[in-house]
Amino acid sequence: MSSKRQMTLHFFMNSTGFHETAWRLSKAEPERVTDLAFYKKMAQRAEQAKFHSVFLADGYDLGGSVKHQALGRLEPYTLLSALAAVTEQIGLIATVSTSYNEPYHTARYFASLDHLSGGRAGWNIVTTGIGKTHLNFSREEHFEHAERYNRALEFVQLTTKLWDSWEDDALVADKGTGVYTDTEKIHAINHKGDSFSVKGPLNIPRPPQGYPVLAQAGSSEEGKELAARTGEIVYTAQQTLKEAQAFYADVKSRLSRYGRSPDDVQIVPGFSSIVGETESEAKEKEAELHESIIPELGLKRLSDRLKVDLFSYPLDGPVPQLPDPETINETRSRFELMKNMIETEKLTIRQLIQRASGGNGHRTFAGTAVQVADQLEEWFLNGACDGFVIRPQQLPTGLDDFARLVIPELQRRGLFHTEYKGRTLRENLGLTRPSNQFAGQR
Amino acid sequence: MSSKRQMTLHFFMNSTGFHETAWRLSKAEPERVTDLAFYKKMAQRAEQAKFHSVFLADGYDLGGSVKHQALGRLEPYTLLSALAAVTEQIGLIATVSTSYNEPYHTARYFASLDHLSGGRAGWNIVTTGIGKTHLNFSREEHFEHAERYNRALEFVQLTTKLWDSWEDDALVADKGTGVYTDTEKIHAINHKGDSFSVKGPLNIPRPPQGYPVLAQAGSSEEGKELAARTGEIVYTAQQTLKEAQAFYADVKSRLSRYGRSPDDVQIVPGFSSIVGETESEAKEKEAELHESIIPELGLKRLSDRLKVDLFSYPLDGPVPQLPDPETINETRSRFELMKNMIETEKLTIRQLIQRASGGNGHRTFAGTAVQVADQLEEWFLNGACDGFVIRPQQLPTGLDDFARLVIPELQRRGLFHTEYKGRTLRENLGLTRPSNQFAGQR
């Protein structure tokens, strides 16, 4: 059993769950969106269940739907640092954009989080697909799609140089001689590229993990290429086994070009779960979530995303013709996935709103522990993924349901670990610690 | 007794103490510079002693003296967020520069820290006086002194707009109607200034304190003016009672111009302490610190700061003539203070190194609890300050010495509180909660 391949599971945390209007349910606690104790309890529950990580999304724009959506949450660096102090083993993955940040700060915050947590930090690299974010950063235009990805690659490579700017044994602290660091083992990086010029070195020792675990979440052509070059976890939205298999094969096939092996990258699709003790309980929960839906919210969000005015069509009629994906600059792969889903399943606007409210493009599923485990197992054993990002549609109850019901079922099947295997997130995921690109350079 | 004016005390925390080579002492733990447990213990000790805050300095450049100095520490947002989770009442003040950050991020990180900590965040506003930082941020030139302060003022004003972009009661979370926020109480700020253009609103509710407490640490003409307009705490380096009184009167006299009263701003000079059970124990500790000094380190740091090559002069001879302060772009007020100290006290280079190693321009003092309390009381009762930033020359032991010996002495004299008076840092300092500049605007 111990040598059997096991899946990795990440807990995607927000405040009230991933269904857009789950905050309206009786057990939701929407007034606690900024309350540390609320998140602490969830993180500790997730750790108790042996989730590999707490995974946080992020963006730098409130967006237009705050009238009906539980937006306006705690910021990932600060929240995960606080959670680092009250957890022991679970990984802490923050989404941070390469389009609106400085590599020096990003390298440093992650290094600090990695030290604070004893090697449990991860960085979910995104390029920010939201159209108005630039207006919060003194820019008149959003970065164009290809430019965003060029910048992202340079950003990530530069950041790894900063982490490597201290060799692992640079800190000597020899009280007798007064030598605090061996300065031959601390390197200026003198990076000069298209987007950045950074001298270095970083002002904090190399992270315990060498680098925090690097996750990547873009699934467009450029996103897959970035993942193949730099990613160790790829978080992706996939609706069907077939599509997921194709994506999996595609990304894994790109790795050899960069001297990497298939085991160096773990592909983890999102899974927006509803779990019940019985099938009817799960369906009741799903129905309750459907009832919470505010049609205007769904129409507005989908009109924005799909670039078509859905308000002018009947709710129970078909979704109208969508534009060519090539014209889309924001979250392009998600657009393609939804367009594909609409056309294949011939969804009405109301059905589309229901699907999108619960999954935001990610796969949704409601069922018993056995049914959920069957679904996860099918994908895992058939070349569709290495694990999942679990997105409970309703929180905090949906986390507890998953932890209490599904995790033991997966463990019974030998598909999920029963104890953390190492000390760091990297060790728990079975990823190797990167060597230092400057080691030995004098 | 209860109506007597009492001093505020902030604990300036780093890893091994503020004497530059205190890490060489036998009780120092220089290998723990990135260990959360080490800082947690100090923060909890400071809270037990009723310090108003843990106060962290910061910069974005490793600097050239890491061979002999315990540099390379945890980053303030991440460290203070972690400490927020393991403390209950003490304030958490982070130094953040307005020259190398984005206002949207800064506003958000502080808002998040303020929420996480239940209203205990503070921001020490600096403009970064270190000459090579720009090379880590894709800039060819450092910001010039006046430009830095113009940018700082715009940055701070813009940040307060972002905090105010949510009115205090904007979050409704009415499950029945599906209204999460009252969007009439969430405001775009549409800021367009010389340095920044930011649309807003911020993506997190208004901080519990309205704004985190605003501290300011520049003591140049421009720094004092920024403090008078926006600061609530002014952290300053003052060597003598007379100079401190002049600075105090100067800053307080500027407030009325901005419609503010003297009580709106608290002036807290740094105090680099060595405390002993007896005077001879204190002097022994001081001697031990003097012995730890590495002359080349002091010569290098002072040559950089004073813009003169001290290596070419005898250690026991006088400090040579220094340049005109007007030619200095970095930490100008500190330059003036040190020039003044050197000339007044006719210091040799060795004596200057000893003074600078222990205080970095801040006042140094070694003595018993009674002697330290006498010094603090003299300044506090004679119009030189409202409190102090305590910088133990040696950590963690110097914190414990101060907490165990000096704090009870100050409390016996009725000069320091024996219990936190409120729930937030602002309440504990007796500062008013700012009103919202957008409240009621429709």
mmCIF file of C-alpha atoms in Angstrom, chain A residues 89-346:
data_model
loop_
_atom_site.group_PDB
_atom_site.id
_atom_site.type_symbol
_atom_site.label_atom_id
_atom_site.label_comp_id
_atom_site.label_asym_id
_atom_site.label_seq_id
_atom_site.Cartn_x
_atom_site.Cartn_y
_atom_site.Cartn_z
ATOM 1 C CA GLN A 89 2.118 21.048 9.000
ATOM 2 C CA ILE A 90 -0.282 22.237 6.332
ATOM 3 C CA GLY A 91 1.058 24.102 3.287
ATOM 4 C CA LEU A 92 0.173 27.760 2.730
ATOM 5 C CA ILE A 93 -0.250 28.761 -0.915
ATOM 6 C CA ALA A 94 -0.880 32.378 -1.870
ATOM 7 C CA THR A 95 -1.908 33.623 -5.284
ATOM 8 C CA VAL A 96 0.238 36.585 -6.334
ATOM 9 C CA SER A 97 0.212 38.295 -9.705
ATOM 10 C CA THR A 98 3.323 39.013 -11.736
ATOM 11 C CA SER A 99 1.627 41.950 -13.452
ATOM 12 C CA TYR A 100 1.181 44.321 -10.509
ATOM 13 C CA ASN A 101 4.010 43.490 -8.139
ATOM 14 C CA GLU A 102 7.733 44.052 -7.753
ATOM 15 C CA PRO A 103 9.880 40.893 -7.891
ATOM 16 C CA TYR A 104 12.022 42.059 -4.960
ATOM 17 C CA HIS A 105 8.997 42.380 -2.678
ATOM 18 C CA THR A 106 7.412 39.167 -3.918
ATOM 19 C CA ALA A 107 10.613 37.169 -3.452
ATOM 20 C CA ARG A 108 11.008 38.583 0.015
ATOM 21 C CA TYR A 109 7.431 38.109 1.249
ATOM 22 C CA PHE A 110 7.461 34.488 0.132
ATOM 23 C CA ALA A 111 10.898 33.881 1.617
ATOM 24 C CA SER A 112 9.674 35.340 4.890
ATOM 25 C CA LEU A 113 6.474 33.253 4.849
ATOM 26 C CA ASP A 114 8.556 30.184 4.079
ATOM 27 C CA HIS A 115 10.868 30.858 7.032
ATOM 28 C CA LEU A 116 7.986 31.739 9.366
ATOM 29 C CA SER A 117 6.149 28.551 8.556
ATOM 30 C CA GLY A 118 9.164 26.272 8.611
ATOM 31 C CA GLY A 119 9.038 25.622 4.857
ATOM 32 C CA ARG A 120 5.328 25.490 4.114
ATOM 33 C CA ALA A 121 4.906 28.332 1.601
ATOM 34 C CA GLY A 122 3.695 28.083 -1.984
ATOM 35 C CA TRP A 123 3.181 30.696 -4.670
ATOM 36 C CA ASN A 124 0.335 30.407 -7.136
ATOM 37 C CA ILE A 125 1.630 32.470 -10.049
ATOM 38 C CA VAL A 126 -1.012 34.350 -12.021
ATOM 39 C CA THR A 127 -0.839 37.182 -14.517
ATOM 40 C CA THR A 128 -4.169 38.777 -13.446
ATOM 41 C CA GLY A 129 -6.897 38.343 -15.995
ATOM 42 C CA ILE A 130 -9.213 41.010 -14.607
ATOM 43 C CA GLY A 131 -9.798 43.952 -16.892
ATOM 44 C CA LYS A 132 -9.771 46.975 -14.586
ATOM 45 C CA THR A 133 -6.975 46.146 -12.154
ATOM 46 C CA HIS A 134 -4.545 48.419 -13.998
ATOM 47 C CA LEU A 135 -6.633 51.427 -12.945
ATOM 48 C CA ASN A 136 -5.582 50.778 -9.347
ATOM 49 C CA PHE A 137 -1.892 50.863 -10.302
ATOM 50 C CA SER A 138 -1.413 54.107 -12.204
ATOM 51 C CA ARG A 139 -1.611 52.382 -15.584
ATOM 52 C CA GLU A 140 -3.844 53.455 -18.432
ATOM 53 C CA GLU A 141 -3.890 50.070 -20.112
ATOM 54 C CA HIS A 142 -3.983 46.483 -18.970
ATOM 55 C CA PHE A 143 -1.011 44.402 -20.053
ATOM 56 C CA GLU A 144 -1.791 42.585 -23.287
ATOM 57 C CA HIS A 145 -1.966 38.757 -23.018
ATOM 58 C CA ALA A 146 1.417 37.875 -24.578
ATOM 59 C CA GLU A 147 3.200 40.748 -22.809
ATOM 60 C CA ARG A 148 1.746 39.570 -19.497
ATOM 61 C CA TYR A 149 3.241 36.136 -20.003
ATOM 62 C CA ASN A 150 6.639 37.429 -21.106
ATOM 63 C CA ARG A 151 6.714 39.560 -18.007
ATOM 64 C CA ALA A 152 5.590 36.595 -15.896
ATOM 65 C CA LEU A 153 8.422 34.366 -17.101
ATOM 66 C CA GLU A 154 11.032 37.039 -16.450
ATOM 67 C CA PHE A 155 9.453 37.758 -13.050
ATOM 68 C CA VAL A 156 9.584 34.124 -11.944
ATOM 69 C CA GLN A 157 13.135 33.552 -13.173
ATOM 70 C CA LEU A 158 14.272 36.736 -11.478
ATOM 71 C CA THR A 159 12.570 35.725 -8.261
ATOM 72 C CA THR A 160 14.374 32.388 -8.195
ATOM 73 C CA LYS A 161 17.656 34.275 -8.608
ATOM 74 C CA LEU A 162 16.798 36.381 -5.574
ATOM 75 C CA TRP A 163 16.009 33.292 -3.492
ATOM 76 C CA ASP A 164 19.317 31.816 -4.615
ATOM 77 C CA SER A 165 21.236 35.009 -3.849
ATOM 78 C CA TRP A 166 22.069 33.532 -0.440
ATOM 79 C CA GLU A 167 23.574 30.074 -0.571
ATOM 80 C CA ASP A 168 22.097 27.699 1.979
ATOM 81 C CA ASP A 169 25.146 27.900 4.219
ATOM 82 C CA ALA A 170 25.887 31.630 3.851
ATOM 83 C CA LEU A 171 24.848 32.405 7.424
ATOM 84 C CA VAL A 172 27.809 31.553 9.656
ATOM 85 C CA ALA A 173 27.232 33.570 12.852
ATOM 86 C CA ASP A 174 30.699 32.887 14.227
ATOM 87 C CA LYS A 175 30.778 34.887 17.453
ATOM 88 C CA GLY A 176 34.492 34.441 17.925
ATOM 89 C CA THR A 177 35.690 35.813 14.607
ATOM 90 C CA GLY A 178 32.795 38.245 14.203
ATOM 91 C CA VAL A 179 31.887 36.801 10.814
ATOM 92 C CA TYR A 180 28.097 36.831 10.509
ATOM 93 C CA THR A 181 27.888 35.724 6.879
ATOM 94 C CA ASP A 182 30.332 34.277 4.412
ATOM 95 C CA THR A 183 29.946 37.042 1.836
ATOM 96 C CA GLU A 184 31.410 34.827 -0.879
ATOM 97 C CA LYS A 185 28.171 32.873 -0.577
ATOM 98 C CA ILE A 186 25.938 35.915 -1.002
ATOM 99 C CA HIS A 187 25.530 36.994 -4.619
ATOM 100 C CA ALA A 188 24.388 40.128 -6.365
ATOM 101 C CA ILE A 189 22.184 38.923 -9.199
ATOM 102 C CA ASN A 190 22.594 41.944 -11.525
ATOM 103 C CA HIS A 191 19.473 41.057 -13.477
ATOM 104 C CA LYS A 192 18.698 43.254 -16.475
ATOM 105 C CA GLY A 193 15.775 42.150 -18.622
ATOM 106 C CA ASP A 194 12.917 43.527 -20.712
ATOM 107 C CA SER A 195 10.672 44.290 -17.752
ATOM 108 C CA PHE A 196 12.946 44.486 -14.719
ATOM 109 C CA SER A 197 16.394 45.384 -13.561
ATOM 110 C CA VAL A 198 17.281 44.160 -10.084
ATOM 111 C CA LYS A 199 20.719 44.164 -8.515
ATOM 112 C CA GLY A 200 20.146 42.051 -5.400
ATOM 113 C CA PRO A 201 21.033 40.229 -3.252
ATOM 114 C CA LEU A 202 17.772 39.666 -1.367
ATOM 115 C CA ASN A 203 17.780 40.818 2.263
ATOM 116 C CA ILE A 204 16.736 37.504 3.784
ATOM 117 C CA PRO A 205 18.434 34.091 3.779
ATOM 118 C CA ARG A 206 17.399 31.444 1.254
ATOM 119 C CA PRO A 207 13.976 29.921 2.031
ATOM 120 C CA PRO A 208 13.958 26.570 3.866
ATOM 121 C CA GLN A 209 12.448 24.939 0.760
ATOM 122 C CA GLY A 210 15.010 26.566 -1.520
ATOM 123 C CA TYR A 211 12.036 28.043 -3.355
ATOM 124 C CA PRO A 212 8.469 28.020 -2.102
ATOM 125 C CA VAL A 213 6.476 25.489 -4.139
ATOM 126 C CA LEU A 214 5.554 27.134 -7.457
ATOM 127 C CA ALA A 215 1.979 26.722 -8.610
ATOM 128 C CA GLN A 216 0.615 28.118 -11.816
ATOM 129 C CA ALA A 217 -2.974 28.670 -12.801
ATOM 130 C CA GLY A 218 -3.182 29.815 -16.420
ATOM 131 C CA SER A 219 -4.413 27.229 -18.897
ATOM 132 C CA SER A 220 -4.045 29.165 -22.141
ATOM 133 C CA GLU A 221 -1.235 28.273 -24.561
ATOM 134 C CA GLU A 222 1.067 30.793 -22.851
ATOM 135 C CA GLY A 223 -0.082 29.602 -19.427
ATOM 136 C CA LYS A 224 0.715 25.975 -20.207
ATOM 137 C CA GLU A 225 4.122 26.942 -21.500
ATOM 138 C CA LEU A 226 4.869 28.954 -18.341
ATOM 139 C CA ALA A 227 3.696 25.998 -16.260
ATOM 140 C CA ALA A 228 5.946 23.614 -18.182
ATOM 141 C CA ARG A 229 8.969 25.836 -17.642
ATOM 142 C CA THR A 230 8.456 26.903 -14.038
ATOM 143 C CA GLY A 231 5.372 25.317 -12.424
ATOM 144 C CA GLU A 232 5.351 22.459 -9.945
ATOM 145 C CA ILE A 233 1.604 22.486 -9.367
ATOM 146 C CA VAL A 234 -0.818 23.374 -12.168
ATOM 147 C CA TYR A 235 -4.248 24.426 -10.987
ATOM 148 C CA THR A 236 -6.726 24.159 -13.820
ATOM 149 C CA ALA A 237 -10.456 24.163 -14.570
ATOM 150 C CA GLN A 238 -11.612 21.043 -16.446
ATOM 151 C CA GLN A 239 -15.217 19.993 -16.958
ATOM 152 C CA THR A 240 -14.890 16.465 -18.354
ATOM 153 C CA LEU A 241 -12.593 13.468 -17.978
ATOM 154 C CA LYS A 242 -11.712 13.649 -21.655
ATOM 155 C CA GLU A 243 -10.749 17.312 -21.581
ATOM 156 C CA ALA A 244 -8.791 16.804 -18.382
ATOM 157 C CA GLN A 245 -6.880 13.876 -19.922
ATOM 158 C CA ALA A 246 -6.008 15.966 -22.962
ATOM 159 C CA PHE A 247 -4.812 18.850 -20.792
ATOM 160 C CA TYR A 248 -2.795 16.494 -18.598
ATOM 161 C CA ALA A 249 -1.082 14.847 -21.563
ATOM 162 C CA ASP A 250 -0.459 18.218 -23.169
ATOM 163 C CA VAL A 251 1.239 19.805 -20.143
ATOM 164 C CA LYS A 252 3.259 16.696 -19.255
ATOM 165 C CA SER A 253 4.475 16.395 -22.856
ATOM 166 C CA ARG A 254 5.935 19.878 -22.728
ATOM 167 C CA LEU A 255 8.239 19.150 -19.797
ATOM 168 C CA SER A 256 11.055 17.279 -21.538
ATOM 169 C CA ARG A 257 11.781 20.370 -23.611
ATOM 170 C CA TYR A 258 12.875 22.080 -20.421
ATOM 171 C CA GLY A 259 14.789 19.111 -19.059
ATOM 172 C CA ARG A 260 12.024 18.255 -16.629
ATOM 173 C CA SER A 261 10.292 14.948 -15.927
ATOM 174 C CA PRO A 262 6.532 14.291 -15.609
ATOM 175 C CA ASP A 263 6.905 13.883 -11.832
ATOM 176 C CA ASP A 264 8.171 17.443 -11.524
ATOM 177 C CA VAL A 265 4.710 18.865 -12.185
ATOM 178 C CA GLN A 266 1.457 17.942 -10.467
ATOM 179 C CA ILE A 267 -1.788 18.757 -12.259
ATOM 180 C CA VAL A 268 -4.683 19.501 -9.933
ATOM 181 C CA PRO A 269 -8.070 20.461 -11.402
ATOM 182 C CA GLY A 270 -10.552 22.349 -9.274
ATOM 183 C CA PHE A 271 -13.454 20.350 -7.855
ATOM 184 C CA SER A 272 -16.411 22.339 -6.509
ATOM 185 C CA SER A 273 -17.907 19.919 -4.064
ATOM 186 C CA ILE A 274 -21.185 19.409 -2.263
ATOM 187 C CA VAL A 275 -21.082 16.364 0.044
ATOM 188 C CA GLY A 276 -24.006 14.772 1.886
ATOM 189 C CA GLU A 277 -24.428 11.806 4.226
ATOM 190 C CA THR A 278 -26.881 10.510 1.655
ATOM 191 C CA GLU A 279 -27.453 11.311 -1.986
ATOM 192 C CA SER A 280 -30.715 13.048 -1.187
ATOM 193 C CA GLU A 281 -29.020 15.201 1.442
ATOM 194 C CA ALA A 282 -26.397 16.230 -1.120
ATOM 195 C CA LYS A 283 -29.102 17.055 -3.659
ATOM 196 C CA GLU A 284 -30.996 19.066 -1.046
ATOM 197 C CA LYS A 285 -27.871 21.094 -0.359
ATOM 198 C CA GLU A 286 -27.439 21.650 -4.058
ATOM 199 C CA ALA A 287 -31.050 22.764 -4.398
ATOM 200 C CA GLU A 288 -30.625 25.149 -1.476
ATOM 201 C CA LEU A 289 -27.620 26.683 -3.254
ATOM 202 C CA HIS A 290 -29.599 26.995 -6.489
ATOM 203 C CA GLU A 291 -32.343 28.783 -4.575
ATOM 204 C CA SER A 292 -29.856 31.273 -3.172
ATOM 205 C CA ILE A 293 -28.964 32.442 -6.684
ATOM 206 C CA ILE A 294 -29.651 36.065 -7.580
ATOM 207 C CA PRO A 295 -30.230 36.021 -11.366
ATOM 208 C CA GLU A 296 -29.051 39.619 -11.919
ATOM 209 C CA LEU A 297 -25.703 38.739 -10.279
ATOM 210 C CA GLY A 298 -25.212 35.765 -12.574
ATOM 211 C CA LEU A 299 -26.288 37.724 -15.640
ATOM 212 C CA LYS A 300 -23.905 40.540 -14.812
ATOM 213 C CA ARG A 301 -20.894 38.338 -14.090
ATOM 214 C CA LEU A 302 -21.429 36.134 -17.114
ATOM 215 C CA SER A 303 -22.085 39.100 -19.411
ATOM 216 C CA ASP A 304 -18.744 40.535 -18.275
ATOM 217 C CA ARG A 305 -16.911 37.266 -18.693
ATOM 218 C CA LEU A 306 -18.490 36.153 -21.968
ATOM 219 C CA LYS A 307 -18.531 39.627 -23.546
ATOM 220 C CA VAL A 308 -22.179 39.448 -24.502
ATOM 221 C CA ASP A 309 -25.207 41.216 -22.951
ATOM 222 C CA LEU A 310 -27.188 38.320 -21.476
ATOM 223 C CA PHE A 311 -29.749 40.686 -19.916
ATOM 224 C CA SER A 312 -31.397 41.063 -23.329
ATOM 225 C CA TYR A 313 -32.152 37.333 -23.743
ATOM 226 C CA PRO A 314 -34.762 35.133 -21.997
ATOM 227 C CA LEU A 315 -33.471 33.281 -18.900
ATOM 228 C CA ASP A 316 -34.790 29.936 -20.076
ATOM 229 C CA GLY A 317 -33.683 30.345 -23.677
ATOM 230 C CA PRO A 318 -30.325 29.283 -25.146
ATOM 231 C CA VAL A 319 -27.089 31.178 -24.520
ATOM 232 C CA PRO A 320 -26.489 33.390 -27.595
ATOM 233 C CA GLN A 321 -23.474 33.127 -29.912
ATOM 234 C CA LEU A 322 -20.196 34.070 -28.155
ATOM 235 C CA PRO A 323 -17.232 35.966 -29.640
ATOM 236 C CA ASP A 324 -14.061 34.340 -31.010
ATOM 237 C CA PRO A 325 -11.679 33.404 -28.111
ATOM 238 C CA GLU A 326 -8.800 35.074 -29.948
ATOM 239 C CA THR A 327 -10.402 38.445 -29.200
ATOM 240 C CA ILE A 328 -10.359 37.785 -25.422
ATOM 241 C CA ASN A 329 -7.520 39.269 -23.340
ATOM 242 C CA GLU A 330 -8.745 38.239 -19.879
ATOM 243 C CA THR A 331 -8.677 34.651 -18.514
ATOM 244 C CA ARG A 332 -8.839 33.382 -22.064
ATOM 245 C CA SER A 333 -8.702 29.665 -21.287
ATOM 246 C CA ARG A 334 -11.640 29.971 -18.905
ATOM 247 C CA PHE A 335 -13.599 31.702 -21.648
ATOM 248 C CA GLU A 336 -12.862 28.843 -24.051
ATOM 249 C CA LEU A 337 -13.841 26.239 -21.487
ATOM 250 C CA MET A 338 -17.184 27.903 -20.798
ATOM 251 C CA LYS A 339 -17.918 28.429 -24.484
ATOM 252 C CA ASN A 340 -17.193 24.751 -25.059
ATOM 253 C CA MET A 341 -19.358 23.665 -22.113
ATOM 254 C CA ILE A 342 -22.276 25.821 -23.296
ATOM 255 C CA GLU A 343 -22.118 24.459 -26.821
ATOM 256 C CA THR A 344 -21.638 20.801 -25.879
ATOM 257 C CA GLU A 345 -24.318 20.745 -23.211
ATOM 258 C CA LYS A 346 -26.655 23.168 -25.013
#
